[in-house]
mmCIF file of C-alpha atoms in Angstrom:
data_model
loop_
_atom_site.group_PDB
_atom_site.id
_atom_site.type_symbol
_atom_site.label_atom_id
_atom_site.label_comp_id
_atom_site.label_asym_id
_atom_site.label_seq_id
_atom_site.Cartn_x
_atom_site.Cartn_y
_atom_site.Cartn_z
ATOM 1 C CA UNK T 1 103.010 92.858 107.955
ATOM 2 C CA UNK T 2 105.990 93.039 110.262
ATOM 3 C CA UNK T 3 105.686 91.956 113.878
ATOM 4 C CA UNK T 4 105.669 94.546 116.625
ATOM 5 C CA UNK T 5 107.014 93.724 120.042
ATOM 6 C CA UNK T 6 108.817 90.450 119.566
ATOM 7 C CA UNK T 7 110.196 90.407 123.114
ATOM 8 C CA UNK T 8 107.495 92.248 125.010
ATOM 9 C CA UNK T 9 105.761 91.109 128.186
ATOM 10 C CA UNK T 10 102.792 88.947 127.200
ATOM 11 C CA UNK T 11 99.335 88.557 128.624
ATOM 12 C CA UNK T 12 97.265 85.610 127.460
ATOM 13 C CA UNK T 13 93.518 85.567 128.233
ATOM 14 C CA UNK T 14 90.526 83.470 127.254
ATOM 15 C CA UNK T 15 87.892 85.015 125.023
ATOM 16 C CA UNK T 16 85.183 86.520 127.128
ATOM 17 C CA UNK T 17 87.383 87.110 130.138
ATOM 18 C CA UNK T 18 88.442 90.492 131.384
ATOM 19 C CA UNK T 19 91.987 91.711 130.715
ATOM 20 C CA UNK T 20 94.119 94.030 132.822
ATOM 21 C CA UNK T 21 97.255 95.562 131.394
ATOM 22 C CA UNK T 22 99.488 97.522 133.745
ATOM 23 C CA UNK T 23 101.974 100.301 133.217
ATOM 24 C CA UNK T 24 104.364 102.266 135.387
ATOM 25 C CA UNK T 25 105.073 105.796 134.161
ATOM 26 C CA UNK T 26 108.232 107.701 134.814
ATOM 27 C CA UNK T 27 107.580 111.413 135.163
ATOM 28 C CA UNK T 28 105.603 112.692 138.146
ATOM 29 C CA UNK T 29 105.053 115.953 136.237
ATOM 30 C CA UNK T 30 103.097 114.209 133.428
ATOM 31 C CA UNK T 31 99.475 115.243 133.441
ATOM 32 C CA UNK T 32 97.983 113.426 130.486
ATOM 33 C CA UNK T 33 98.053 109.630 129.865
ATOM 34 C CA UNK T 34 96.990 107.621 126.830
ATOM 35 C CA UNK T 35 96.573 103.998 125.969
ATOM 36 C CA UNK T 36 97.274 102.900 122.410
ATOM 37 C CA UNK T 37 96.675 99.578 120.594
ATOM 38 C CA UNK T 38 99.048 98.557 117.818
ATOM 39 C CA UNK T 39 98.288 95.684 115.506
ATOM 40 C CA UNK T 40 101.000 94.131 113.333
ATOM 41 C CA UNK T 41 101.850 96.378 110.396
ATOM 42 C CA UNK T 42 99.832 99.291 111.608
ATOM 43 C CA UNK T 43 100.413 102.496 113.527
ATOM 44 C CA UNK T 44 99.263 102.921 117.137
ATOM 45 C CA UNK T 45 95.515 103.401 117.511
ATOM 46 C CA UNK T 46 94.082 105.603 120.270
ATOM 47 C CA UNK T 47 92.013 103.716 122.788
ATOM 48 C CA UNK T 48 91.353 105.930 125.778
ATOM 49 C CA UNK T 49 92.965 108.780 127.690
ATOM 50 C CA UNK T 50 92.874 110.282 131.193
ATOM 51 C CA UNK T 51 94.081 113.543 132.732
ATOM 52 C CA UNK T 52 95.769 113.734 136.083
ATOM 53 C CA UNK T 53 92.740 115.343 137.760
ATOM 54 C CA UNK T 54 90.917 112.053 137.383
ATOM 55 C CA UNK T 55 91.564 108.575 138.685
ATOM 56 C CA UNK T 56 89.174 106.581 136.513
ATOM 57 C CA UNK T 57 87.689 106.927 133.064
ATOM 58 C CA UNK T 58 85.444 104.533 131.178
ATOM 59 C CA UNK T 59 84.915 103.986 127.485
ATOM 60 C CA UNK T 60 83.268 101.295 125.500
ATOM 61 C CA UNK T 61 84.467 98.029 127.029
ATOM 62 C CA UNK T 62 87.612 99.762 128.368
ATOM 63 C CA UNK T 63 88.411 101.477 131.609
ATOM 64 C CA UNK T 64 91.626 103.311 132.526
ATOM 65 C CA UNK T 65 92.726 103.698 136.134
ATOM 66 C CA UNK T 66 95.378 106.192 137.275
ATOM 67 C CA UNK T 67 97.217 106.011 140.638
ATOM 68 C CA UNK T 68 99.401 109.074 140.825
ATOM 69 C CA UNK T 69 100.761 108.114 144.213
ATOM 70 C CA UNK T 70 102.665 105.166 142.825
ATOM 71 C CA UNK T 71 102.766 106.420 139.223
ATOM 72 C CA UNK T 72 100.757 103.480 137.911
ATOM 73 C CA UNK T 73 98.318 103.220 135.025
ATOM 74 C CA UNK T 74 96.120 100.314 134.084
ATOM 75 C CA UNK T 75 93.834 99.389 131.176
ATOM 76 C CA UNK T 76 90.969 97.109 131.775
ATOM 77 C CA UNK T 77 89.241 95.446 128.777
ATOM 78 C CA UNK T 78 85.914 93.791 129.449
ATOM 79 C CA UNK T 79 84.766 90.647 127.635
ATOM 80 C CA UNK T 80 88.012 90.397 125.682
ATOM 81 C CA UNK T 81 87.587 89.436 122.068
ATOM 82 C CA UNK T 82 90.010 87.956 119.530
ATOM 83 C CA UNK T 83 90.111 91.323 117.759
ATOM 84 C CA UNK T 84 91.675 92.779 120.920
ATOM 85 C CA UNK T 85 94.834 90.819 120.300
ATOM 86 C CA UNK T 86 97.588 93.375 119.729
ATOM 87 C CA UNK T 87 100.411 95.234 121.480
ATOM 88 C CA UNK T 88 99.200 97.854 123.989
ATOM 89 C CA UNK T 89 101.284 100.930 124.917
ATOM 90 C CA UNK T 90 100.737 103.321 127.691
ATOM 91 C CA UNK T 91 102.008 106.846 127.028
ATOM 92 C CA UNK T 92 102.502 109.991 129.108
ATOM 93 C CA UNK T 93 102.578 113.577 127.922
ATOM 94 C CA UNK T 94 105.212 115.839 129.330
ATOM 95 C CA UNK T 95 106.852 119.270 128.884
ATOM 96 C CA UNK T 96 103.795 121.291 128.155
ATOM 97 C CA UNK T 97 102.222 118.819 125.789
ATOM 98 C CA UNK T 98 104.891 118.666 123.077
ATOM 99 C CA UNK T 99 106.498 115.291 123.794
ATOM 100 C CA UNK T 100 104.710 111.994 124.315
ATOM 101 C CA UNK T 101 106.709 109.252 126.019
ATOM 102 C CA UNK T 102 105.689 105.685 125.312
ATOM 103 C CA UNK T 103 106.112 102.712 127.585
ATOM 104 C CA UNK T 104 107.626 99.418 126.524
ATOM 105 C CA UNK T 105 104.306 97.757 125.620
ATOM 106 C CA UNK T 106 102.439 94.569 126.466
ATOM 107 C CA UNK T 107 101.387 91.926 123.970
ATOM 108 C CA UNK T 108 97.881 90.629 124.493
ATOM 109 C CA UNK T 109 96.920 87.247 123.168
ATOM 110 C CA UNK T 110 93.247 86.287 123.202
ATOM 111 C CA UNK T 111 92.539 82.566 122.975
ATOM 112 C CA UNK T 112 89.294 81.602 121.292
ATOM 113 C CA UNK F 1 87.432 111.894 106.348
ATOM 114 C CA UNK F 2 90.964 110.724 105.589
ATOM 115 C CA UNK F 3 93.149 109.836 108.495
ATOM 116 C CA UNK F 4 96.911 110.375 108.746
ATOM 117 C CA UNK F 5 98.680 109.160 105.557
ATOM 118 C CA UNK F 6 102.348 108.421 105.083
ATOM 119 C CA UNK F 7 104.518 107.652 102.096
ATOM 120 C CA UNK F 8 106.212 105.564 101.072
ATOM 121 C CA UNK F 9 105.095 102.445 102.820
ATOM 122 C CA UNK F 10 108.503 100.706 102.646
ATOM 123 C CA UNK F 11 111.911 101.964 101.708
ATOM 124 C CA UNK F 12 115.330 100.349 101.409
ATOM 125 C CA UNK F 13 118.503 102.451 101.489
ATOM 126 C CA UNK F 14 122.194 101.909 101.931
ATOM 127 C CA UNK F 15 124.463 103.351 104.592
ATOM 128 C CA UNK F 16 125.400 106.957 103.961
ATOM 129 C CA UNK F 17 122.399 107.723 101.832
ATOM 130 C CA UNK F 18 119.714 110.262 102.601
ATOM 131 C CA UNK F 19 115.963 109.686 102.851
ATOM 132 C CA UNK F 20 112.797 111.812 102.888
ATOM 133 C CA UNK F 21 109.547 110.528 104.432
ATOM 134 C CA UNK F 22 106.226 112.288 103.963
ATOM 135 C CA UNK F 23 103.123 112.735 106.099
ATOM 136 C CA UNK F 24 99.737 114.280 105.566
ATOM 137 C CA UNK F 25 97.877 114.946 108.803
ATOM 138 C CA UNK F 26 94.283 114.144 109.548
ATOM 139 C CA UNK F 27 91.866 116.705 108.181
ATOM 140 C CA UNK F 28 91.618 119.692 110.532
ATOM 141 C CA UNK F 29 94.872 118.962 112.409
ATOM 142 C CA UNK F 30 97.627 121.518 112.500
ATOM 143 C CA UNK F 31 100.367 119.716 114.469
ATOM 144 C CA UNK F 32 102.578 116.890 113.303
ATOM 145 C CA UNK F 33 104.899 114.744 115.434
ATOM 146 C CA UNK F 34 107.401 112.145 114.211
ATOM 147 C CA UNK F 35 108.407 108.978 116.030
ATOM 148 C CA UNK F 36 110.893 106.232 115.476
ATOM 149 C CA UNK F 37 109.862 102.707 116.468
ATOM 150 C CA UNK F 38 112.574 100.023 116.549
ATOM 151 C CA UNK F 39 111.417 96.440 116.422
ATOM 152 C CA UNK F 40 110.153 95.327 119.789
ATOM 153 C CA UNK F 41 110.046 98.769 121.309
ATOM 154 C CA UNK F 42 107.681 101.625 121.872
ATOM 155 C CA UNK F 43 107.731 104.693 119.622
ATOM 156 C CA UNK F 44 110.438 107.235 120.446
ATOM 157 C CA UNK F 45 109.663 110.957 119.940
ATOM 158 C CA UNK F 46 111.804 112.635 117.312
ATOM 159 C CA UNK F 47 110.263 116.127 117.040
ATOM 160 C CA UNK F 48 107.033 118.011 116.698
ATOM 161 C CA UNK F 49 106.077 120.702 114.169
ATOM 162 C CA UNK F 50 103.481 123.389 114.689
ATOM 163 C CA UNK F 51 103.001 126.541 112.596
ATOM 164 C CA UNK F 52 105.883 125.368 110.342
ATOM 165 C CA UNK F 53 108.339 125.410 113.251
ATOM 166 C CA UNK F 54 110.016 122.657 115.242
ATOM 167 C CA UNK F 55 108.547 122.972 118.752
ATOM 168 C CA UNK F 56 110.472 120.309 120.624
ATOM 169 C CA UNK F 57 113.006 117.703 119.830
ATOM 170 C CA UNK F 58 113.707 114.278 121.359
ATOM 171 C CA UNK F 59 117.096 112.735 121.794
ATOM 172 C CA UNK F 60 117.977 112.447 118.127
ATOM 173 C CA UNK F 61 121.068 113.835 116.306
ATOM 174 C CA UNK F 62 120.988 116.623 113.797
ATOM 175 C CA UNK F 63 121.024 114.138 110.999
ATOM 176 C CA UNK F 64 117.245 114.006 111.616
ATOM 177 C CA UNK F 65 115.511 117.117 110.308
ATOM 178 C CA UNK F 66 112.067 118.041 109.300
ATOM 179 C CA UNK F 67 109.804 120.541 107.709
ATOM 180 C CA UNK F 68 106.163 121.489 107.893
ATOM 181 C CA UNK F 69 104.383 123.065 104.963
ATOM 182 C CA UNK F 70 101.614 125.675 105.003
ATOM 183 C CA UNK F 71 99.028 122.941 104.357
ATOM 184 C CA UNK F 72 100.290 121.305 107.575
ATOM 185 C CA UNK F 73 101.859 118.298 105.812
ATOM 186 C CA UNK F 74 105.337 117.353 106.870
ATOM 187 C CA UNK F 75 108.536 115.752 105.843
ATOM 188 C CA UNK F 76 111.161 113.919 107.858
ATOM 189 C CA UNK F 77 114.713 113.850 106.430
ATOM 190 C CA UNK F 78 117.470 111.633 107.614
ATOM 191 C CA UNK F 79 121.050 112.199 106.345
ATOM 192 C CA UNK F 80 124.076 109.922 106.400
ATOM 193 C CA UNK F 81 121.954 106.855 107.127
ATOM 194 C CA UNK F 82 123.308 104.267 109.641
ATOM 195 C CA UNK F 83 122.265 100.632 110.048
ATOM 196 C CA UNK F 84 120.690 101.618 113.374
ATOM 197 C CA UNK F 85 118.270 103.975 111.603
ATOM 198 C CA UNK F 86 116.337 100.927 110.376
ATOM 199 C CA UNK F 87 112.926 101.252 111.994
ATOM 200 C CA UNK F 88 109.291 102.044 111.507
ATOM 201 C CA UNK F 89 108.839 105.831 111.243
ATOM 202 C CA UNK F 90 105.478 107.046 112.463
ATOM 203 C CA UNK F 91 103.771 110.328 111.920
ATOM 204 C CA UNK F 92 101.043 111.509 114.319
ATOM 205 C CA UNK F 93 98.827 114.504 113.929
ATOM 206 C CA UNK F 94 96.833 116.465 116.458
ATOM 207 C CA UNK F 95 95.261 119.758 117.150
ATOM 208 C CA UNK F 96 96.980 122.467 119.170
ATOM 209 C CA UNK F 97 100.526 121.145 119.734
ATOM 210 C CA UNK F 98 99.790 117.679 120.912
ATOM 211 C CA UNK F 99 97.781 118.480 124.022
ATOM 212 C CA UNK F 100 94.897 116.864 122.239
ATOM 213 C CA UNK F 101 94.683 113.245 121.046
ATOM 214 C CA UNK F 102 97.363 112.204 118.608
ATOM 215 C CA UNK F 103 96.304 110.089 115.673
ATOM 216 C CA UNK F 104 98.986 107.944 114.060
ATOM 217 C CA UNK F 105 99.565 106.969 110.453
ATOM 218 C CA UNK F 106 100.529 103.488 109.327
ATOM 219 C CA UNK F 107 104.202 104.311 109.218
ATOM 220 C CA UNK F 108 107.066 103.978 106.797
ATOM 221 C CA UNK F 109 109.296 100.923 107.256
ATOM 222 C CA UNK F 110 112.927 102.011 106.503
ATOM 223 C CA UNK F 111 115.548 99.345 106.050
ATOM 224 C CA UNK F 112 119.224 100.474 105.888
ATOM 225 C CA UNK F 113 121.608 97.931 104.373
#
């Protein structure tokens, strides 16, 4: 399949280590935030979301942190696995929920 | 339970031509959004359809138009194709106008020569 994110920021981690991917969002009125994973040749896959009335939410091996003061979002992946290698996008939902704005993305490489 | 499906997978057109891309939403979803993803970038919102109407539009020219059918499937039409329209076109479906989780299809890769 085609490559996604040829010139994106890259994070390289060792298998088994924890990964932290950061994102700065743009609109202080956004109230819903989502992390997506995109593998080469595929569409974005939902990972986890968080609403603005929360500052932390945990899923299976993933945690999202939201800091509204500095408009910052992070995704933490515990015990990173080779299958986690992909491009990760943060996204924010604005304007009453119609329009989702994606960030630039971060490429995660997991070294075995 | 079928997820979001899109057709065709790949498409090659020449400048000035017109193209129609198709999307079937995830079972039970009533809202379809379309995105354009250029190589190396995040998806850019084109527009969203709910109840067969365009609810909001991103910063795309009128050459981009769409339609939603009573069964919630959708089409994206692009007229007068430009080289810069070459991209991966993604369809996402959700329930209730996108305030719930959006699920994406695999996309249609459009190449304009």
